[in-house]
mmCIF file of C-alpha atoms in Angstrom:
data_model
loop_
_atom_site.group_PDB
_atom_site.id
_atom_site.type_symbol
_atom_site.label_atom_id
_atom_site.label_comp_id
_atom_site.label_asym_id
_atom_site.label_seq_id
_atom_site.Cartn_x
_atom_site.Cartn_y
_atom_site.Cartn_z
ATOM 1 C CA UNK A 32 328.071 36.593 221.022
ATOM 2 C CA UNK A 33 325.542 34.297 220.512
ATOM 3 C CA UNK A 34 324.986 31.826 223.479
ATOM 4 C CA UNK A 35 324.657 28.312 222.014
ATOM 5 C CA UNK A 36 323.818 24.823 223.593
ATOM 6 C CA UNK A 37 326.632 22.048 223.355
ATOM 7 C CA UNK A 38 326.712 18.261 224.251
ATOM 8 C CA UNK A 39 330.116 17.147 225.281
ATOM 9 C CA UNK A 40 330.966 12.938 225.652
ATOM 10 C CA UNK A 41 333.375 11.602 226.402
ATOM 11 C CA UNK A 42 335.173 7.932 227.467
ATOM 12 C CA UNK A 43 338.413 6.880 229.024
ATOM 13 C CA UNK A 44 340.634 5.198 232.220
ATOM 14 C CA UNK A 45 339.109 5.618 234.715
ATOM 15 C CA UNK A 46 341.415 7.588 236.971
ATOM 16 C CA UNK A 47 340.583 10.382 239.808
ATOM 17 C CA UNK A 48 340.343 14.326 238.361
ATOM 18 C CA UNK A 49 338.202 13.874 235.449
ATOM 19 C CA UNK A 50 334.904 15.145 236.187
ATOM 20 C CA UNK A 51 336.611 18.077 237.612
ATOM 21 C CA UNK A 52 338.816 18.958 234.663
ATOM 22 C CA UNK A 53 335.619 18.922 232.434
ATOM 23 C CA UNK A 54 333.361 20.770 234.310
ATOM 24 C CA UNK A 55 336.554 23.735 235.417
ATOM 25 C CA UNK A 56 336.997 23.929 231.526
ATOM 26 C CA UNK A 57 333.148 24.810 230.571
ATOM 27 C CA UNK A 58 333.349 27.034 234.018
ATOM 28 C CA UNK A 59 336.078 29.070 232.831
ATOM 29 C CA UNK A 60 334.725 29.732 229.263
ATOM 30 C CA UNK A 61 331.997 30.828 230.993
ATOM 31 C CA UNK A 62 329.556 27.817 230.733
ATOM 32 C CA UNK A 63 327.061 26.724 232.460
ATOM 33 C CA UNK A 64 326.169 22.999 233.203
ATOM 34 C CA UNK A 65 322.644 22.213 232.578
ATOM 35 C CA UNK A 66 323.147 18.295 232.626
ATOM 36 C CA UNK A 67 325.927 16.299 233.563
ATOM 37 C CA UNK A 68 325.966 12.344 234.050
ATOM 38 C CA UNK A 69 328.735 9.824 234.733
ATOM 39 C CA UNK A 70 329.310 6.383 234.955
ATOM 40 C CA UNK A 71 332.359 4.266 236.392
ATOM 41 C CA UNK A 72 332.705 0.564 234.647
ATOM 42 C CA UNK A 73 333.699 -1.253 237.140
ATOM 43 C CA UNK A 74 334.437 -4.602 234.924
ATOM 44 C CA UNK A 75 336.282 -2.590 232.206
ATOM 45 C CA UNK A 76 337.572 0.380 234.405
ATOM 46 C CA UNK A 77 336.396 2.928 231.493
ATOM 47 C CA UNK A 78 334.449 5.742 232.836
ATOM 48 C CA UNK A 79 331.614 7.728 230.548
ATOM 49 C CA UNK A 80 330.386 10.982 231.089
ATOM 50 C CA UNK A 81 327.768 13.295 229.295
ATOM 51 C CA UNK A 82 327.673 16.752 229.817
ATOM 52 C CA UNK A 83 324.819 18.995 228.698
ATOM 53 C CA UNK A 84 326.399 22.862 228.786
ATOM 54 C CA UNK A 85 325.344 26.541 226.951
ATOM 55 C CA UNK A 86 328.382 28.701 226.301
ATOM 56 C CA UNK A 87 328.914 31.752 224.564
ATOM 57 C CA UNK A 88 332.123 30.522 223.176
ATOM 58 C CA UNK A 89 331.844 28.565 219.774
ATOM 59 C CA UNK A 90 332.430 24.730 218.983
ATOM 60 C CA UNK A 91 335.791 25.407 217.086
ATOM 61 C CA UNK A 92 337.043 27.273 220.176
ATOM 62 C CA UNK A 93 336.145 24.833 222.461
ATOM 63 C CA UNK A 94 337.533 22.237 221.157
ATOM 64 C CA UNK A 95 340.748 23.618 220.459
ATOM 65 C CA UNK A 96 341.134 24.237 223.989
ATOM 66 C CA UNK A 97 339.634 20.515 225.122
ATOM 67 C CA UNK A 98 342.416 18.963 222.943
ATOM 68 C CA UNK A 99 345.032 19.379 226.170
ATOM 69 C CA UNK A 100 342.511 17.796 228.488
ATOM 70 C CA UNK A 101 341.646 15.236 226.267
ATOM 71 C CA UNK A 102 345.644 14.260 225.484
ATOM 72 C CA UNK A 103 345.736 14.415 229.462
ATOM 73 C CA UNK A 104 343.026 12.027 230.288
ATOM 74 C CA UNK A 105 343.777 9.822 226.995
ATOM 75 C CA UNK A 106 339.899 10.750 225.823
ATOM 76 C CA UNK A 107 337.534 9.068 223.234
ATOM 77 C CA UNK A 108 335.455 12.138 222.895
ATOM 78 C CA UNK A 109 333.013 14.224 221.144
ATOM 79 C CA UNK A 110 331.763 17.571 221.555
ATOM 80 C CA UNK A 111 328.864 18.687 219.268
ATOM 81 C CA UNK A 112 326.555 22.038 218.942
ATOM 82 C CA UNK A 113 322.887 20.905 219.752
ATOM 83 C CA UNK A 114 321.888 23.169 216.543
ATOM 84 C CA UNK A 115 323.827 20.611 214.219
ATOM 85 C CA UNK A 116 321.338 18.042 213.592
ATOM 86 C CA UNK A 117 322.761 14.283 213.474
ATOM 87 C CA UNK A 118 322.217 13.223 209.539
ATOM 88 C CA UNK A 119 320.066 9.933 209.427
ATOM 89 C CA UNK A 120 319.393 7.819 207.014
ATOM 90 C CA UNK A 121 315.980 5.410 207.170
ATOM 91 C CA UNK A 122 315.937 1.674 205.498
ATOM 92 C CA UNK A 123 312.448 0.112 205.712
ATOM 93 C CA UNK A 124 310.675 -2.689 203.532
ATOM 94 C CA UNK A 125 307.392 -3.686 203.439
ATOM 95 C CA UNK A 126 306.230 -3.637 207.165
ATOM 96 C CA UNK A 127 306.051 0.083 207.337
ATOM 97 C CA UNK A 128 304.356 0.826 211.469
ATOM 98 C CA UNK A 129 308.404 1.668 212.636
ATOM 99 C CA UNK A 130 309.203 3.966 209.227
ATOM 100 C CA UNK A 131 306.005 5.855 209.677
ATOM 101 C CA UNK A 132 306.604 6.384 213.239
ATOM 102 C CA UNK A 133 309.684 7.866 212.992
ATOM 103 C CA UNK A 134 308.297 10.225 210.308
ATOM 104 C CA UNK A 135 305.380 11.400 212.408
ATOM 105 C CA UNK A 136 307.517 11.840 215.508
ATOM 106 C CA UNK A 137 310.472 13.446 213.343
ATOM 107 C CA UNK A 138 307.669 16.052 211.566
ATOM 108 C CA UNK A 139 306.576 16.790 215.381
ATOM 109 C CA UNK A 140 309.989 17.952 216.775
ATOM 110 C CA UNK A 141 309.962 15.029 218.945
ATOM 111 C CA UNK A 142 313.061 13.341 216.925
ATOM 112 C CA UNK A 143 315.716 16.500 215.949
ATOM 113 C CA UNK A 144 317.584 15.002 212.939
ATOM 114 C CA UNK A 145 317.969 15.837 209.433
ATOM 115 C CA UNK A 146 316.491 12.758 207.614
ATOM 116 C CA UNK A 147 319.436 11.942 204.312
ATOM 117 C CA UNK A 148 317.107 9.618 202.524
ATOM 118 C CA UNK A 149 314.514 6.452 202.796
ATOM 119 C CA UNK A 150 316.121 3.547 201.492
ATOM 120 C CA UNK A 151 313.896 0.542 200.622
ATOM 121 C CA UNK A 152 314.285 -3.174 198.672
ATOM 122 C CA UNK A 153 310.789 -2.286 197.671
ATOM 123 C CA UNK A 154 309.582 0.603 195.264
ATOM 124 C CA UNK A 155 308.053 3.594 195.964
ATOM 125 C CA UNK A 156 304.883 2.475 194.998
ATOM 126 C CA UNK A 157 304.253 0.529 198.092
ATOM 127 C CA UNK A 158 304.327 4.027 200.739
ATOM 128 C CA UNK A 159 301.537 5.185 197.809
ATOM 129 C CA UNK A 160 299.718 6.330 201.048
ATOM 130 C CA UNK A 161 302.590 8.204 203.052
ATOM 131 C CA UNK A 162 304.185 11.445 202.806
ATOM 132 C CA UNK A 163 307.795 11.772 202.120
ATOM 133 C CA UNK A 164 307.899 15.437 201.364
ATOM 134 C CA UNK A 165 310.966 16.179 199.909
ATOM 135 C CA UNK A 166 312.927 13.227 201.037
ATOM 136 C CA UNK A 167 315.216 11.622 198.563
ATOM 137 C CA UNK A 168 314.076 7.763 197.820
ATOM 138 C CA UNK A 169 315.983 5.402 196.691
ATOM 139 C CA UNK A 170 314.644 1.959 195.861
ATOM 140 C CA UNK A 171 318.114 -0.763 196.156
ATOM 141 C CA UNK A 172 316.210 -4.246 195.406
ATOM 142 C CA UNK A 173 318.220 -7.177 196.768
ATOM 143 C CA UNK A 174 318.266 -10.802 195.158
ATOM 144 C CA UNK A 175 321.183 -12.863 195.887
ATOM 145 C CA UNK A 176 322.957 -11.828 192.457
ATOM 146 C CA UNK A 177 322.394 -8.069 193.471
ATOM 147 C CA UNK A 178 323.361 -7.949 196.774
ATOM 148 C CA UNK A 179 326.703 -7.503 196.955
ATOM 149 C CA UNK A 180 326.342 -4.214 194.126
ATOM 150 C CA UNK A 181 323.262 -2.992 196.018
ATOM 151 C CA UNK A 182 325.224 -2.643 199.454
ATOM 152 C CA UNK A 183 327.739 -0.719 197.366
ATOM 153 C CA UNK A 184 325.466 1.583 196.178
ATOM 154 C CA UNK A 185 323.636 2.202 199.866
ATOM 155 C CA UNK A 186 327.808 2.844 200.934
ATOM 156 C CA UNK A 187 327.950 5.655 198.404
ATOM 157 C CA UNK A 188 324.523 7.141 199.538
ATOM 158 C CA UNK A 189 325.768 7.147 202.811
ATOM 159 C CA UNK A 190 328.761 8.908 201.833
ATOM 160 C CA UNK A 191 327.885 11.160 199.415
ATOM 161 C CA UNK A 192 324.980 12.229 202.160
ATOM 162 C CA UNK A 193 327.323 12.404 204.970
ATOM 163 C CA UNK A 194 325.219 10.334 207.233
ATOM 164 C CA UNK A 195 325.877 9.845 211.045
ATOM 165 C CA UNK A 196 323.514 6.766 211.448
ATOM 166 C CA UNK A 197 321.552 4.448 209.806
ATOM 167 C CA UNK A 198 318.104 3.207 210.852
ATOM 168 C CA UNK A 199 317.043 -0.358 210.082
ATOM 169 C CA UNK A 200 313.010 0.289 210.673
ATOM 170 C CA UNK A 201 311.903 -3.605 209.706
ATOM 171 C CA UNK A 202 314.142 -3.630 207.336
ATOM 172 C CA UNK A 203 313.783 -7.757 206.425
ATOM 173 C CA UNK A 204 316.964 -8.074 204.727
ATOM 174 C CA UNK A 205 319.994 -9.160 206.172
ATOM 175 C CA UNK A 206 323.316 -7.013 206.101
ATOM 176 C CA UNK A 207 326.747 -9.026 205.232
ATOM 177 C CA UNK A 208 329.257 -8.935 207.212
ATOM 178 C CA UNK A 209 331.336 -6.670 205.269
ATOM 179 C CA UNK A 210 328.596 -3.946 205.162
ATOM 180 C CA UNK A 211 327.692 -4.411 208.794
ATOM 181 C CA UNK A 212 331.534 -3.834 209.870
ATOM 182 C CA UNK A 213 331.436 -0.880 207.297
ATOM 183 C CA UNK A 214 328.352 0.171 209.487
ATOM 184 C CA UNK A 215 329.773 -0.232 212.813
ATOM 185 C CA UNK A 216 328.499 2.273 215.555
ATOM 186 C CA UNK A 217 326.587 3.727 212.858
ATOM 187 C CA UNK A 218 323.682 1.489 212.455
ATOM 188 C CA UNK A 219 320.452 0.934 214.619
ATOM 189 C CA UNK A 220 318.087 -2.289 214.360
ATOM 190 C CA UNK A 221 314.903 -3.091 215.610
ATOM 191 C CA UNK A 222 313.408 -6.514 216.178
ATOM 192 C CA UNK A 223 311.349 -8.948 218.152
ATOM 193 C CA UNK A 224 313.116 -10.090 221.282
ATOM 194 C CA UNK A 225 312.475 -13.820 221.316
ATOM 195 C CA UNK A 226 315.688 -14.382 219.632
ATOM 196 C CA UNK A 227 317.536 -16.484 219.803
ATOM 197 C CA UNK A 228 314.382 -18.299 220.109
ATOM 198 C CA UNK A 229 311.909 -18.866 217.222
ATOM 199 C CA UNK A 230 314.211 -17.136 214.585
ATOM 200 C CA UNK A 231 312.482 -16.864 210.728
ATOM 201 C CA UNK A 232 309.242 -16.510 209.663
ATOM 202 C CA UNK A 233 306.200 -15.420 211.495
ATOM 203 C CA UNK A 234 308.209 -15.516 215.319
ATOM 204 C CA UNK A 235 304.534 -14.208 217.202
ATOM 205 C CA UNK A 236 302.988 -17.402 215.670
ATOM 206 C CA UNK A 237 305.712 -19.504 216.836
ATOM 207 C CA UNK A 238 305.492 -17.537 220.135
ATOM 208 C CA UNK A 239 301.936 -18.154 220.009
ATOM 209 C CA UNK A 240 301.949 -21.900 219.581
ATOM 210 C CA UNK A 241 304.525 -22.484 222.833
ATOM 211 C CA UNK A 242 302.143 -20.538 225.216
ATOM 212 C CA UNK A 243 305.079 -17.607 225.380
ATOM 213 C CA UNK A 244 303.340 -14.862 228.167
ATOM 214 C CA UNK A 245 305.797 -11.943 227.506
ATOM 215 C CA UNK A 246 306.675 -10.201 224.149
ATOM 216 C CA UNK A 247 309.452 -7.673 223.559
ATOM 217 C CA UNK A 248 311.410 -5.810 221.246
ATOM 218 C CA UNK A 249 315.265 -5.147 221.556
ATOM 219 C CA UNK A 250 316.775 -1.970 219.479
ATOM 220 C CA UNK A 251 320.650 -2.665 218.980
ATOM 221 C CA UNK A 252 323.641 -1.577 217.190
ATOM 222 C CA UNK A 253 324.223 -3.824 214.412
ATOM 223 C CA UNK A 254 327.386 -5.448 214.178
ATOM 224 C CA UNK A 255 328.432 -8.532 211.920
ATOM 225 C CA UNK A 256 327.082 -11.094 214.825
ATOM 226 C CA UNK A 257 323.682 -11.241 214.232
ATOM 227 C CA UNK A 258 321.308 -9.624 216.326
ATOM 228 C CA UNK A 259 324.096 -9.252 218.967
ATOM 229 C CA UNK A 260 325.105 -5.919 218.381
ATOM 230 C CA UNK A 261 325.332 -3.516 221.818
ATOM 231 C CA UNK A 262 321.498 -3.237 223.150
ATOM 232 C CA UNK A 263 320.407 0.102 223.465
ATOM 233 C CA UNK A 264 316.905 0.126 224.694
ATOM 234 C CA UNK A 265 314.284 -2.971 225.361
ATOM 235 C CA UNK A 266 310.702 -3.493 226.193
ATOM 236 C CA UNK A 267 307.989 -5.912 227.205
ATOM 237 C CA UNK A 268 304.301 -6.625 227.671
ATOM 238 C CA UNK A 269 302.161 -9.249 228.916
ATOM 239 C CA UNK A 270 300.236 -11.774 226.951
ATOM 240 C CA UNK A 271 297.525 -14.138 228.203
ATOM 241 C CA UNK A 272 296.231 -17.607 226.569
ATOM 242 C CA UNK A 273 293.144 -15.340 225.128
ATOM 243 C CA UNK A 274 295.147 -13.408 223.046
ATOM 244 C CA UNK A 275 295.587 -14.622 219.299
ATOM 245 C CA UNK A 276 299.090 -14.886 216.895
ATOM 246 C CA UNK A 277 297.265 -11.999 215.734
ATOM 247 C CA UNK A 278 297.093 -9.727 218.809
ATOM 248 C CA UNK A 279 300.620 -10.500 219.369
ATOM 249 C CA UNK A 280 301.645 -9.304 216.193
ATOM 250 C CA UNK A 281 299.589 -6.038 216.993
ATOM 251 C CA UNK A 282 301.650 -5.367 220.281
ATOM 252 C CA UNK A 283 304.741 -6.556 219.276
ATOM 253 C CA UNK A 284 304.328 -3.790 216.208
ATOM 254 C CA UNK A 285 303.550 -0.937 219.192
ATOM 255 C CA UNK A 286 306.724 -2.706 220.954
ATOM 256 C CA UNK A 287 309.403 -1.699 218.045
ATOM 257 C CA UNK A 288 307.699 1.200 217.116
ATOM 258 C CA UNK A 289 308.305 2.698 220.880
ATOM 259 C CA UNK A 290 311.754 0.997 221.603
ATOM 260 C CA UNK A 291 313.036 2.091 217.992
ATOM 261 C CA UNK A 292 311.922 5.960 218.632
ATOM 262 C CA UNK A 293 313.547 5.405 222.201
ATOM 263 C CA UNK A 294 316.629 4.262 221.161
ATOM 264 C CA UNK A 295 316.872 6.596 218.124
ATOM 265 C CA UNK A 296 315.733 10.067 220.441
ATOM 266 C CA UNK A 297 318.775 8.169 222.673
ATOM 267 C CA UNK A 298 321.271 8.791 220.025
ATOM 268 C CA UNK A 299 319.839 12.013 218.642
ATOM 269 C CA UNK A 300 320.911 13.664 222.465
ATOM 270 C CA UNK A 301 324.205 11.905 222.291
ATOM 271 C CA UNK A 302 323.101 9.744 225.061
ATOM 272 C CA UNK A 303 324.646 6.610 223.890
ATOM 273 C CA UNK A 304 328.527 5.117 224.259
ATOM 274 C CA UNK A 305 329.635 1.839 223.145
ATOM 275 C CA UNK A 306 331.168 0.261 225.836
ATOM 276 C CA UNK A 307 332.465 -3.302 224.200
ATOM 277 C CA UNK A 308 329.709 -5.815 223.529
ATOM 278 C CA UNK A 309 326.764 -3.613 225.923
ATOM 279 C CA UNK A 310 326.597 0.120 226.046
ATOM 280 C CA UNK A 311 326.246 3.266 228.309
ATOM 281 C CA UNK A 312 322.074 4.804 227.872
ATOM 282 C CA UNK A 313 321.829 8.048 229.875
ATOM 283 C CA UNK A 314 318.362 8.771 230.408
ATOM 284 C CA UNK A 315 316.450 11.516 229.761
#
């Protein structure tokens, strides 16, 4: 048989016996741990564990013979074949630095996924200059009367395409709270990280104008409180008095474009769990 490369996750009680159930499981089917990480909540006592494993056995079998351990431990759990690309699904408007990113670093091999469909509020005319190959584009503009039948439509794409996660890459328009709790666990965001200071337009020039000396960006699950979804992964830089609203916008672009790919390769390796309102990152 063909050996194949698994990622197994898993979340639950925390109570003694786990780690070894898991890893005397893969041993016996003849596995072999490449990666394995755990982490004990203290606050919630819910433990998480990722396990990295190649096995000869296949994914059906495998899990068929998890289910007992799984009933045992009362286990939230997933166990996936690396070879079975998550589906992903892109939404970008008119600020396009985090959607071309993603498509540079996806055409690389850097970001393993199998890319469902670029979704934009603006028409394909305005990515004249970029390459979408053969990836389906579907152009869903929003006004307040279309809204609510334009989220409808972006619910069927994501059915009918079977995707495991949507992307938000600057997408500037806000979700409603029935979409986003449609979404839930299945959505990724990207913004500035001032909030909840200097919220609306042009937040670097607002930044700008109170003397601010560190920029961020924040990439989230998006949930029907906005911007308060479960962080995933965050970054900062330095600014000085001699740089202009201008050179903040600059590295607050390079900002989302990095913590977006981050948080997105994150997910990609199954190294995210929702834990409540924060969430369990295993690094890489």
């Amino acid at each position: 048989m063909t050996t194949e490369n698994y990622y197994l996750t898993l979340t639950c009680p925390n109570r003694p016996g786990i780690v070894a159930a898991v890893s005397t499981y893969i041993f016996e089917l003849g596995g072999d741990i490449e990666e394995a990480q755990q982490f004990d909540d203290k606050a919630s006592k819910r433990f998480f564990m990722r396990v990295s494993f190649s096995c000869d056995s296949d994914a059906t079998t495998l899990k068929v013979g998890f289910v007992d351990i799984a009933k045992r431990f009362d286990l939230t759990w997933e166990l996936r074949a690396v070879k079975d690309l998550k589906r992903v699904l892109i939404m970008a408007s008119k600020l396009d630095h985090c959607l071309v990113d993603l498509l540079y670093r996806w055409r690389i091999g850097e970001l393993p996924m199998l890319i469902c469909g670029i979704v934009s509020n603006h028409p394909r005319e305005v990515y004249a200059s970029i390459d979408f190959a053969d990836i389906p584009f579907y152009h869903l503009p929003v006004t307040p009367d279309t809204k609510s039948a334009q989220e409808a439509k972006l619910l069927q794409i994501v059915d009918d395409s079977k995707v495991d996660m949507v992307i938000l890459a600057r997408y500037m328009q806000i979700l409603s709270d029935d979409l986003s709790t449609k979404l839930s666990g299945r959505c990724i965001n990207v913004h500035h990280s001032f909030l909840p200071s200097f919220k609306g337009a042009k937040p670097y020039h607002q930044a700008h104008a109170r003397g601010i000396k560190l920029i961020g960006a924040t990439a989230h699950f998006v949930t029907s409180d906005l911007d308060e979804g479960p962080i995933i992964e965050q970054d900062v830089t330095r600014v000085t008095h001699g740089d202009t609203p201008e050179d903040l916008v600059r590295k607050g672009r390079d900002l989302e474009r990095t913590v977006l790919s981050r948080a997105l390769r994150y997910y990609l390796h199954d190294r995210v769990l929702i834990n409540g309102a924060t969430s369990v990152v295993f690094s890489d």
